[in-house]
Each structure stands twice: as C-alpha cells, then as structure tokens.
Amino acid sequence: MPSEKVDSVTTVGRRAFVDDSVLDIEWGRVFRPSWQLLGFAGEVREPGDYIVRTLGRDEVVVVRGEDGTVRALHNSCTHRGTRLCRASLGNTAHLRCSYHGWTFANDGRLAGVPALRSAYPPDFDRAAHDLPAARVVSRRGFLFATWDAEAPELEEYLGEIAWYLDALLDCGAGEWEVCGPPQRVRARGNWKIPTDNFAGDGYHMRTTHRIALDQGIYGDTLADGTRGRAGTDLVGVNIATAGGHSVRAGYVVEDGHSLDDRDPAAPQFPGYPPERWAELAAAQTPEQVRFTSHCEVAHGVVFPNTVFLSVAHDRAVGTDDDPLTRYLVVRSHVPIGARETECLYWTLVPTAMDAEWRRRSYRFQARTQSAGGILFEMDDFENFARIDAALARSAPGRAGPVDLTLGTGRTTAAPGFPGPGHAETGTFSEHNQRAFYRRWAELVGELP
Ligand code: FES
Ligand code: FE
C-alpha cells in the first residue's frame, strides 16, 4: 500500500464532535468498514472463555469455541432480541436466553429451542437463527474484528502501520502478556478527541502535562548518563501511513545532535535494562533498530479508534529508588454517544523481562496513563471535557472549525527514515492528525 500525501485536511467542523447525527453517519461509514480491536487472545485462552465487548454500535460476545476458534457473536437473542450475556467475562459452553430459553452453543449455533417439535412449524429453520458472527483475526494476540464481509483482509487494512506495531513488539524480544482484564472508564467528549491526541499530539505536553514533567515523573537521567527529556524537547518524528494510521516517536539525542548521529553499533533502548540492549537489538531487524533505538516515547493510532503508547522512564512514579522500566498500553476509544467515549486500556508486558521489571512496567502505566492514573490521564480528560462543553454550547456558525495547521511548512521530510509511510521530523506538528482526519473525511463524505 503506497504512502500518500496527507496534509490536505487542515480544519474539521465543530459539529463533527458533538452531533449525534454525525455519529450515526460514522457508525455506517467509518466503523462498519473498519477493523476494530476487541481485546487480546490472552483474555480468552481456554475453550468457553468469553469477554463482552463492543464492535461498532453492537455488543458482541468474544468467545473461544470448543474448536479453539475465537468468534465475535452478536449479543442479542435471535428470537425477540434479548441481551444474552450480562456478565462481562466468564466461561461457558452455551449462552441461554433469559426470556424464553433459547440456547446457543459457544460457536453461535442455535442449539436448543424449548417446545421446538410441539409448537414450531415443522419447517422451522434453526440454522437461520444462529447468532450473527463478525470476522475476527488474531494478529500477534491482538483480536481485531469487523462486521463488513467486504472489508479488506486485516493485513491489507493495516498496511504500513503494521511495520511500526511489529517493531515495538519485537523490541521486547519475545511474546507479550496482557495484564488482566482491561481497565475501563467513560470519558466526556467525542471519540475523535482523545484519538487525535494519541495520533501525534506532542504539542500539549508543555502545558497540559507541565506539572507532571516538573515533578520529574520520567526521571532526569537515563542509565547511560544522557538526559531524559520526555515530551518537552525530544526529537520528534511524525509518520502517517495510508489508511489514516499514524505513529509519533520521540527520541533522546544529545544536544546539538540529530537522529543520524546515533551510533548504529551501540543502540539504546530507554527503559529496558542496558545489559539486555544487545539481546533486544538482535531480536529486531536493522531497520527496526533504527526506529526503536533511543526512542523514549512512541504513540499512534490504528484507524479509527485503536491507539497505542510506549513510554520509558528511569524511576517509578513518586519514588526515587525504583530503577528503570517502560510500558506499552493499547487502548480502544468506543463511542457511547457523540459526546461520550468509553476507553479500554490493556497493558502489555514482554515475557522476556524478569518478573520485577514487568511489575514495575504495569505499575508505571497504571499510575500515570490509565483510568486511575494520577497525572497524565486526569490532565488529558479535563481538557477533553472542556472541549466537549465548549463545542456543545457553541451556536451553529458562531465559531470556526477546529484548526490542524500546526507544523505546516515547518517540519522537514525525513526521507531516510527506516520505516514506511510519510515521515516528517519536527517536534510540534499536526501532520498525523491531518492524516487521521483526512481518512475520516474520505469515509464520512459531505455532511448533510
Ligand atoms: Fe430469547 Fe425469546 S427472546 S428466547
Ligand atoms: Fe496527554
């Protein structure tokens, strides 16, 4: 899938963030043809394990059948429509409806109908009443799904962004384990507001997260003696790939130096133990190492609503004596309505790291960028709620559209960047947000 020019969308009308009629259009044109993250294979390890999630506007039971296949079944009885599964997770061979007792096997087949022989017509078509099942693909343990039979295969849908996801995962030198059920929180504001933040917003760090940074939340000095400067003056690279996906990476390089000055023979992986760096480099391709080496933070979007964030630091939050770690969190931003979003957070930890490092990794994520995070998340959510409140109050036509021009003409193309996509160097840029909204606008079309 070729790279594309991404800078053609520089504004978005305000009603796109507050109007339920826009969300109705998005359900059909944005979410229906897209692949969305439901969770992780590690959440449904055994036959019968299930989790209840949302796919587009529908609730689904994500369940591993007796045959080992993971399916996403519509959580609505095919008789009168009753919600079948009310628990959020569990293990079951069958789903039995609480109204009249229709029973479905965990592969979606209608297995039992009370009084079938005595009360239903002889030609009752049981198979026609199986639960509708979405397409589900497990990719490196990520469970993506779509209702759209015509959607491209997942690998084609992901295109170039898969290279970056793989690089972040390969940097862990092995498998990744998902920590427990996801945290969930409902946030005020449209689903696109936190999502475009994750697409590439390094700009807000200096104001929104100033207090966190001033507290030395990322520590001051990396293990090799170089300065840790998360967020404020990292060398930023913004990469947009075809399909509205994007990633922003922030690199620690010494003052007066550029990314090209990194020694390829001595890669550094902030947050990982220095004595493991050679092993981590060996687990990656040389091109991946050029992306991951010296990378202190990386975050991005798999269009439309899956986001990821990898952050290093050298001291655990609130203490001076915990040594370094790094976290990877994957999130889904699910619309509840035009003005409310449910955020699900999965923390992933590499099994190649020792148990103490993994514990610190989870704790660092949980304390900062999670539903109960004490700093970053609360600061961000406060802004998202303020955006929502102000946009919702604006009379139509009162104010102009939201602006996405940051970095236009100010960033530098990065033709030698090792990964695919359209890469630009520049710490403050809305390059990636423009790519996100460009894809969104393509799908939504003209709003009535
Ligand atoms: Fe489910 Fe009747 S609604 S059995
Ligand atoms: Fe933030």
mmCIF file of C-alpha atoms in Angstrom, residues 25-324:
data_model
loop_
_atom_site.group_PDB
_atom_site.id
_atom_site.type_symbol
_atom_site.label_atom_id
_atom_site.label_comp_id
_atom_site.label_asym_id
_atom_site.label_seq_id
_atom_site.Cartn_x
_atom_site.Cartn_y
_atom_site.Cartn_z
ATOM 1 C CA ILE A 25 -23.110 8.536 9.797
ATOM 2 C CA GLU A 26 -19.834 7.415 11.369
ATOM 3 C CA TRP A 27 -21.335 4.113 12.506
ATOM 4 C CA GLY A 28 -22.067 3.212 8.922
ATOM 5 C CA ARG A 29 -19.232 4.837 7.020
ATOM 6 C CA VAL A 30 -16.306 4.848 9.458
ATOM 7 C CA PHE A 31 -16.796 1.966 11.900
ATOM 8 C CA ARG A 32 -18.645 -0.593 9.778
ATOM 9 C CA PRO A 33 -15.923 -0.952 7.085
ATOM 10 C CA SER A 34 -13.037 -0.782 9.579
ATOM 11 C CA TRP A 35 -11.231 -3.325 11.724
ATOM 12 C CA GLN A 36 -11.539 -2.586 15.442
ATOM 13 C CA LEU A 37 -9.705 -4.035 18.422
ATOM 14 C CA LEU A 38 -11.885 -6.212 20.650
ATOM 15 C CA GLY A 39 -9.212 -7.406 23.031
ATOM 16 C CA PHE A 40 -6.450 -9.983 23.211
ATOM 17 C CA ALA A 41 -6.260 -13.717 22.665
ATOM 18 C CA GLY A 42 -4.802 -13.990 26.155
ATOM 19 C CA GLU A 43 -8.165 -12.909 27.558
ATOM 20 C CA VAL A 44 -9.880 -15.978 26.076
ATOM 21 C CA ARG A 45 -7.290 -18.719 26.438
ATOM 22 C CA GLU A 46 -9.481 -21.758 27.073
ATOM 23 C CA PRO A 47 -12.483 -23.140 25.170
ATOM 24 C CA GLY A 48 -15.571 -21.416 26.526
ATOM 25 C CA ASP A 49 -13.710 -18.323 27.774
ATOM 26 C CA TYR A 50 -15.597 -15.201 26.787
ATOM 27 C CA ILE A 51 -15.448 -11.427 27.134
ATOM 28 C CA VAL A 52 -18.171 -8.954 26.225
ATOM 29 C CA ARG A 53 -17.053 -6.040 24.049
ATOM 30 C CA THR A 54 -18.386 -3.529 21.537
ATOM 31 C CA LEU A 55 -17.956 -3.735 17.781
ATOM 32 C CA GLY A 56 -19.304 -0.658 16.070
ATOM 33 C CA ARG A 57 -22.591 0.047 17.807
ATOM 34 C CA ASP A 58 -23.243 -3.617 18.616
ATOM 35 C CA GLU A 59 -22.303 -5.552 21.707
ATOM 36 C CA VAL A 60 -20.564 -8.845 20.957
ATOM 37 C CA VAL A 61 -19.580 -11.894 22.967
ATOM 38 C CA VAL A 62 -15.982 -12.687 22.069
ATOM 39 C CA VAL A 63 -15.752 -16.380 22.828
ATOM 40 C CA ARG A 64 -13.341 -19.225 22.153
ATOM 41 C CA GLY A 65 -15.342 -22.183 20.906
ATOM 42 C CA GLU A 66 -14.741 -25.822 21.715
ATOM 43 C CA ASP A 67 -12.869 -25.984 18.387
ATOM 44 C CA GLY A 68 -10.387 -23.343 19.604
ATOM 45 C CA THR A 69 -11.671 -20.654 17.211
ATOM 46 C CA VAL A 70 -12.339 -17.191 18.624
ATOM 47 C CA ARG A 71 -15.601 -15.700 17.385
ATOM 48 C CA ALA A 72 -17.427 -12.439 17.980
ATOM 49 C CA LEU A 73 -21.131 -13.229 18.318
ATOM 50 C CA HIS A 74 -23.873 -10.625 18.378
ATOM 51 C CA ASN A 75 -25.044 -10.426 21.981
ATOM 52 C CA SER A 76 -28.726 -10.470 21.130
ATOM 53 C CA CYS A 77 -31.080 -13.417 21.001
ATOM 54 C CA THR A 78 -32.403 -14.146 17.532
ATOM 55 C CA HIS A 79 -35.912 -14.777 18.929
ATOM 56 C CA ARG A 80 -37.008 -11.467 20.425
ATOM 57 C CA GLY A 81 -33.643 -9.758 20.704
ATOM 58 C CA THR A 82 -32.926 -10.127 24.422
ATOM 59 C CA ARG A 83 -29.377 -9.334 25.507
ATOM 60 C CA LEU A 84 -27.932 -12.796 26.022
ATOM 61 C CA CYS A 85 -24.804 -12.360 28.101
ATOM 62 C CA ARG A 86 -24.880 -9.961 31.034
ATOM 63 C CA ALA A 87 -21.561 -10.778 32.669
ATOM 64 C CA SER A 88 -18.505 -9.015 31.264
ATOM 65 C CA LEU A 89 -16.379 -12.177 31.196
ATOM 66 C CA GLY A 90 -16.544 -15.837 32.108
ATOM 67 C CA ASN A 91 -16.519 -19.356 30.701
ATOM 68 C CA THR A 92 -19.468 -21.168 29.215
ATOM 69 C CA ALA A 93 -20.304 -23.851 26.697
ATOM 70 C CA HIS A 94 -23.680 -22.259 25.930
ATOM 71 C CA LEU A 95 -25.462 -18.933 26.098
ATOM 72 C CA ARG A 96 -29.037 -19.334 27.321
ATOM 73 C CA CYS A 97 -31.563 -16.585 26.808
ATOM 74 C CA SER A 98 -33.273 -15.403 29.975
ATOM 75 C CA TYR A 99 -36.611 -14.746 28.248
ATOM 76 C CA HIS A 100 -37.841 -17.999 26.620
ATOM 77 C CA GLY A 101 -34.768 -20.171 27.000
ATOM 78 C CA TRP A 102 -33.325 -20.413 23.508
ATOM 79 C CA THR A 103 -29.813 -21.760 23.904
ATOM 80 C CA PHE A 104 -26.827 -21.072 21.671
ATOM 81 C CA ALA A 105 -23.593 -23.073 21.573
ATOM 82 C CA ASN A 106 -20.423 -21.049 22.050
ATOM 83 C CA ASP A 107 -19.835 -21.212 18.296
ATOM 84 C CA GLY A 108 -23.076 -19.301 17.722
ATOM 85 C CA ARG A 109 -25.284 -22.210 16.636
ATOM 86 C CA LEU A 110 -28.840 -22.253 17.945
ATOM 87 C CA ALA A 111 -28.643 -25.485 19.889
ATOM 88 C CA GLY A 112 -31.861 -25.599 21.864
ATOM 89 C CA VAL A 113 -35.396 -24.244 21.465
ATOM 90 C CA PRO A 114 -37.986 -25.097 24.126
ATOM 91 C CA ALA A 115 -41.059 -26.797 22.585
ATOM 92 C CA LEU A 116 -39.398 -26.870 19.175
ATOM 93 C CA ARG A 117 -41.138 -30.054 17.981
ATOM 94 C CA SER A 118 -44.538 -29.429 19.535
ATOM 95 C CA ALA A 119 -45.027 -25.727 18.962
ATOM 96 C CA TYR A 120 -42.955 -24.552 15.985
ATOM 97 C CA PRO A 121 -43.793 -25.260 12.358
ATOM 98 C CA PRO A 122 -42.124 -28.422 11.024
ATOM 99 C CA ASP A 123 -40.018 -26.423 8.586
ATOM 100 C CA PHE A 124 -38.611 -24.049 11.242
ATOM 101 C CA ASP A 125 -35.100 -23.215 10.042
ATOM 102 C CA ARG A 126 -32.896 -23.440 13.088
ATOM 103 C CA ALA A 127 -29.682 -22.538 11.221
ATOM 104 C CA ALA A 128 -31.251 -19.273 10.077
ATOM 105 C CA HIS A 129 -31.460 -18.309 13.744
ATOM 106 C CA ASP A 130 -27.789 -18.800 14.620
ATOM 107 C CA LEU A 131 -26.112 -15.760 16.160
ATOM 108 C CA PRO A 132 -24.553 -13.397 13.593
ATOM 109 C CA ALA A 133 -20.755 -13.584 13.805
ATOM 110 C CA ALA A 134 -18.275 -10.865 12.832
ATOM 111 C CA ARG A 135 -14.969 -11.554 11.099
ATOM 112 C CA VAL A 136 -12.239 -11.963 13.737
ATOM 113 C CA VAL A 137 -8.483 -12.157 13.181
ATOM 114 C CA SER A 138 -5.883 -12.721 15.863
ATOM 115 C CA ARG A 139 -2.668 -10.916 14.935
ATOM 116 C CA ARG A 140 0.163 -11.347 17.432
ATOM 117 C CA GLY A 141 -2.519 -11.818 20.058
ATOM 118 C CA PHE A 142 -4.449 -8.667 19.099
ATOM 119 C CA LEU A 143 -8.079 -9.591 18.314
ATOM 120 C CA PHE A 144 -9.312 -7.368 15.511
ATOM 121 C CA ALA A 145 -12.840 -7.672 14.101
ATOM 122 C CA THR A 146 -15.159 -6.170 11.538
ATOM 123 C CA TRP A 147 -18.786 -6.723 10.587
ATOM 124 C CA ASP A 148 -18.014 -5.924 6.962
ATOM 125 C CA ALA A 149 -17.737 -9.004 4.744
ATOM 126 C CA GLU A 150 -16.328 -6.762 2.011
ATOM 127 C CA ALA A 151 -13.590 -5.189 4.131
ATOM 128 C CA PRO A 152 -10.037 -5.967 3.010
ATOM 129 C CA GLU A 153 -8.079 -8.579 4.904
ATOM 130 C CA LEU A 154 -6.663 -7.255 8.179
ATOM 131 C CA GLU A 155 -3.078 -7.257 6.933
ATOM 132 C CA GLU A 156 -4.029 -5.145 3.932
ATOM 133 C CA TYR A 157 -6.127 -2.874 6.131
ATOM 134 C CA LEU A 158 -3.222 -2.244 8.490
ATOM 135 C CA GLY A 159 -0.776 -1.769 5.656
ATOM 136 C CA GLU A 160 2.350 0.121 6.647
ATOM 137 C CA ILE A 161 1.343 0.731 10.278
ATOM 138 C CA ALA A 162 1.904 -2.993 10.902
ATOM 139 C CA TRP A 163 5.644 -2.393 10.479
ATOM 140 C CA TYR A 164 5.645 0.003 13.448
ATOM 141 C CA LEU A 165 3.479 -2.228 15.646
ATOM 142 C CA ASP A 166 5.777 -5.146 14.903
ATOM 143 C CA ALA A 167 8.867 -3.058 15.666
ATOM 144 C CA LEU A 168 7.530 -2.049 19.092
ATOM 145 C CA LEU A 169 6.624 -5.658 19.861
ATOM 146 C CA ASP A 170 9.865 -7.117 18.503
ATOM 147 C CA CYS A 171 11.804 -4.661 20.665
ATOM 148 C CA GLY A 172 10.558 -6.723 23.635
ATOM 149 C CA ALA A 173 12.463 -9.763 22.329
ATOM 150 C CA GLY A 174 9.651 -12.258 22.618
ATOM 151 C CA GLU A 175 5.999 -12.719 23.491
ATOM 152 C CA TRP A 176 3.845 -10.149 25.232
ATOM 153 C CA GLU A 177 1.400 -10.875 28.000
ATOM 154 C CA VAL A 178 -1.759 -8.875 28.540
ATOM 155 C CA CYS A 179 -2.257 -7.872 32.186
ATOM 156 C CA GLY A 180 -5.696 -8.964 33.322
ATOM 157 C CA PRO A 181 -9.000 -7.605 32.071
ATOM 158 C CA PRO A 182 -8.758 -4.108 30.621
ATOM 159 C CA GLN A 183 -9.409 -1.065 32.735
ATOM 160 C CA ARG A 184 -12.443 0.830 31.517
ATOM 161 C CA VAL A 185 -13.534 4.399 32.023
ATOM 162 C CA ARG A 186 -16.131 6.631 30.465
ATOM 163 C CA ALA A 187 -14.802 9.995 29.391
ATOM 164 C CA ARG A 188 -16.711 13.069 28.386
ATOM 165 C CA GLY A 189 -16.159 14.065 24.802
ATOM 166 C CA ASN A 190 -16.293 12.696 21.298
ATOM 167 C CA TRP A 191 -14.223 9.590 20.483
ATOM 168 C CA LYS A 192 -12.098 11.551 17.986
ATOM 169 C CA ILE A 193 -10.822 13.973 20.634
ATOM 170 C CA PRO A 194 -8.642 11.519 22.620
ATOM 171 C CA THR A 195 -7.874 9.611 19.444
ATOM 172 C CA ASP A 196 -6.366 12.552 17.578
ATOM 173 C CA ASN A 197 -4.398 13.313 20.741
ATOM 174 C CA PHE A 198 -2.762 9.903 20.507
ATOM 175 C CA ALA A 199 -2.208 10.259 16.776
ATOM 176 C CA GLY A 200 0.578 12.733 17.329
ATOM 177 C CA ASP A 201 -0.013 15.464 19.874
ATOM 178 C CA GLY A 202 3.377 16.284 21.367
ATOM 179 C CA TYR A 203 2.305 19.925 21.444
ATOM 180 C CA HIS A 204 0.199 19.657 24.621
ATOM 181 C CA MET A 205 2.991 18.268 26.788
ATOM 182 C CA ARG A 206 4.384 21.689 27.689
ATOM 183 C CA THR A 207 1.081 22.964 29.041
ATOM 184 C CA THR A 208 -1.265 20.108 29.931
ATOM 185 C CA HIS A 209 1.448 17.922 31.468
ATOM 186 C CA ARG A 210 3.802 20.609 32.715
ATOM 187 C CA ILE A 211 3.260 19.686 36.358
ATOM 188 C CA ALA A 212 3.960 16.020 35.740
ATOM 189 C CA LEU A 213 7.155 16.821 33.916
ATOM 190 C CA ASP A 214 8.266 19.329 36.553
ATOM 191 C CA GLN A 215 7.871 16.611 39.162
ATOM 192 C CA GLY A 216 10.481 14.603 37.303
ATOM 193 C CA ILE A 217 7.990 11.908 36.551
ATOM 194 C CA TYR A 218 10.179 10.459 33.872
ATOM 195 C CA GLY A 219 13.336 10.971 35.881
ATOM 196 C CA ASP A 220 16.170 13.216 34.923
ATOM 197 C CA THR A 221 18.931 10.989 33.749
ATOM 198 C CA LEU A 222 18.964 7.860 31.658
ATOM 199 C CA ALA A 223 21.009 4.851 32.626
ATOM 200 C CA ASP A 224 23.813 5.754 30.254
ATOM 201 C CA GLY A 225 24.111 9.249 31.660
ATOM 202 C CA THR A 226 22.275 11.079 28.853
ATOM 203 C CA ARG A 227 19.428 13.342 29.777
ATOM 204 C CA GLY A 228 15.886 12.021 29.774
ATOM 205 C CA ARG A 229 13.679 14.713 28.298
ATOM 206 C CA ALA A 230 10.354 13.012 27.659
ATOM 207 C CA GLY A 231 7.841 15.139 25.907
ATOM 208 C CA THR A 232 9.290 18.594 26.017
ATOM 209 C CA ASP A 233 12.322 18.658 23.800
ATOM 210 C CA LEU A 234 12.652 15.230 22.310
ATOM 211 C CA VAL A 235 13.446 14.974 18.621
ATOM 212 C CA GLY A 236 10.059 14.091 17.195
ATOM 213 C CA VAL A 237 9.288 12.121 14.058
ATOM 214 C CA ASN A 238 5.718 12.017 12.811
ATOM 215 C CA ILE A 239 4.813 9.211 10.463
ATOM 216 C CA ALA A 240 1.481 8.918 8.689
ATOM 217 C CA THR A 241 0.662 5.802 6.734
ATOM 218 C CA ALA A 242 -2.056 5.107 4.205
ATOM 219 C CA GLY A 243 -5.471 4.450 5.704
ATOM 220 C CA GLY A 244 -5.393 7.151 8.387
ATOM 221 C CA HIS A 245 -2.981 5.294 10.675
ATOM 222 C CA SER A 246 -0.040 7.075 12.255
ATOM 223 C CA VAL A 247 2.738 6.962 14.809
ATOM 224 C CA ARG A 248 4.772 9.677 16.528
ATOM 225 C CA ALA A 249 8.148 8.796 18.015
ATOM 226 C CA GLY A 250 10.216 10.945 20.347
ATOM 227 C CA TYR A 251 13.963 10.382 20.502
ATOM 228 C CA VAL A 252 16.572 11.296 23.058
ATOM 229 C CA VAL A 253 19.668 12.586 21.325
ATOM 230 C CA GLU A 254 22.361 14.744 22.792
ATOM 231 C CA ASP A 255 22.092 18.498 22.429
ATOM 232 C CA GLY A 256 23.225 19.705 19.047
ATOM 233 C CA HIS A 257 22.957 16.254 17.502
ATOM 234 C CA SER A 258 20.435 14.704 15.181
ATOM 235 C CA LEU A 259 18.909 11.268 14.797
ATOM 236 C CA ASP A 260 21.525 10.462 12.173
ATOM 237 C CA ASP A 261 24.260 10.846 14.802
ATOM 238 C CA ARG A 262 23.126 7.760 16.707
ATOM 239 C CA ASP A 263 25.777 5.059 16.649
ATOM 240 C CA PRO A 264 24.234 2.060 14.856
ATOM 241 C CA ALA A 265 26.740 -0.192 16.597
ATOM 242 C CA ALA A 266 25.544 0.928 20.028
ATOM 243 C CA PRO A 267 21.744 1.025 20.063
ATOM 244 C CA GLN A 268 19.992 2.128 23.241
ATOM 245 C CA PHE A 269 16.503 1.116 24.314
ATOM 246 C CA PRO A 270 15.348 3.522 27.034
ATOM 247 C CA GLY A 271 13.540 1.814 29.875
ATOM 248 C CA TYR A 272 14.972 -1.604 29.123
ATOM 249 C CA PRO A 273 17.969 -2.820 31.192
ATOM 250 C CA PRO A 274 21.200 -1.778 29.425
ATOM 251 C CA GLU A 275 22.636 -5.252 29.903
ATOM 252 C CA ARG A 276 19.788 -6.550 27.719
ATOM 253 C CA TRP A 277 20.182 -3.992 24.901
ATOM 254 C CA ALA A 278 22.359 -6.227 22.696
ATOM 255 C CA GLU A 279 19.842 -9.047 23.034
ATOM 256 C CA LEU A 280 16.955 -6.704 22.197
ATOM 257 C CA ALA A 281 18.785 -5.418 19.134
ATOM 258 C CA ALA A 282 19.388 -8.969 17.943
ATOM 259 C CA ALA A 283 15.640 -9.661 18.092
ATOM 260 C CA GLN A 284 14.953 -6.875 15.580
ATOM 261 C CA THR A 285 15.879 -6.142 12.001
ATOM 262 C CA PRO A 286 18.487 -3.385 11.490
ATOM 263 C CA GLU A 287 15.699 -1.135 10.152
ATOM 264 C CA GLN A 288 13.577 -1.749 13.241
ATOM 265 C CA VAL A 289 16.548 -0.876 15.448
ATOM 266 C CA ARG A 290 16.902 2.435 13.634
ATOM 267 C CA PHE A 291 13.279 3.119 14.620
ATOM 268 C CA THR A 292 13.412 1.854 18.212
ATOM 269 C CA SER A 293 16.921 2.878 19.283
ATOM 270 C CA HIS A 294 16.940 5.964 21.556
ATOM 271 C CA CYS A 295 13.123 6.060 21.314
ATOM 272 C CA GLU A 296 11.771 7.336 24.606
ATOM 273 C CA VAL A 297 8.120 7.561 23.614
ATOM 274 C CA ALA A 298 6.065 6.262 20.722
ATOM 275 C CA HIS A 299 2.341 6.551 20.265
ATOM 276 C CA GLY A 300 -0.133 6.307 17.472
ATOM 277 C CA VAL A 301 -3.455 5.261 16.036
ATOM 278 C CA VAL A 302 -4.713 2.290 14.117
ATOM 279 C CA PHE A 303 -7.635 3.945 12.394
ATOM 280 C CA PRO A 304 -10.259 4.513 13.523
ATOM 281 C CA ASN A 305 -10.177 4.026 17.306
ATOM 282 C CA THR A 306 -7.319 1.788 18.439
ATOM 283 C CA VAL A 307 -4.401 3.652 19.989
ATOM 284 C CA PHE A 308 -1.078 2.610 21.482
ATOM 285 C CA LEU A 309 1.531 4.243 23.678
ATOM 286 C CA SER A 310 5.008 3.101 24.666
ATOM 287 C CA VAL A 311 6.834 5.186 27.249
ATOM 288 C CA ALA A 312 10.180 4.799 29.006
ATOM 289 C CA HIS A 313 11.313 6.245 32.281
ATOM 290 C CA ASP A 314 14.093 5.598 34.690
ATOM 291 C CA ARG A 315 12.320 5.915 38.016
ATOM 292 C CA ALA A 316 8.906 4.738 39.103
ATOM 293 C CA VAL A 317 6.381 7.446 39.802
ATOM 294 C CA GLY A 318 6.655 9.059 43.181
ATOM 295 C CA THR A 319 9.815 7.328 44.263
ATOM 296 C CA ASP A 320 13.481 7.972 43.779
ATOM 297 C CA ASP A 321 14.751 4.473 44.203
ATOM 298 C CA ASP A 322 12.898 2.329 41.678
ATOM 299 C CA PRO A 323 15.058 1.661 38.656
ATOM 300 C CA LEU A 324 14.063 1.948 35.068
#
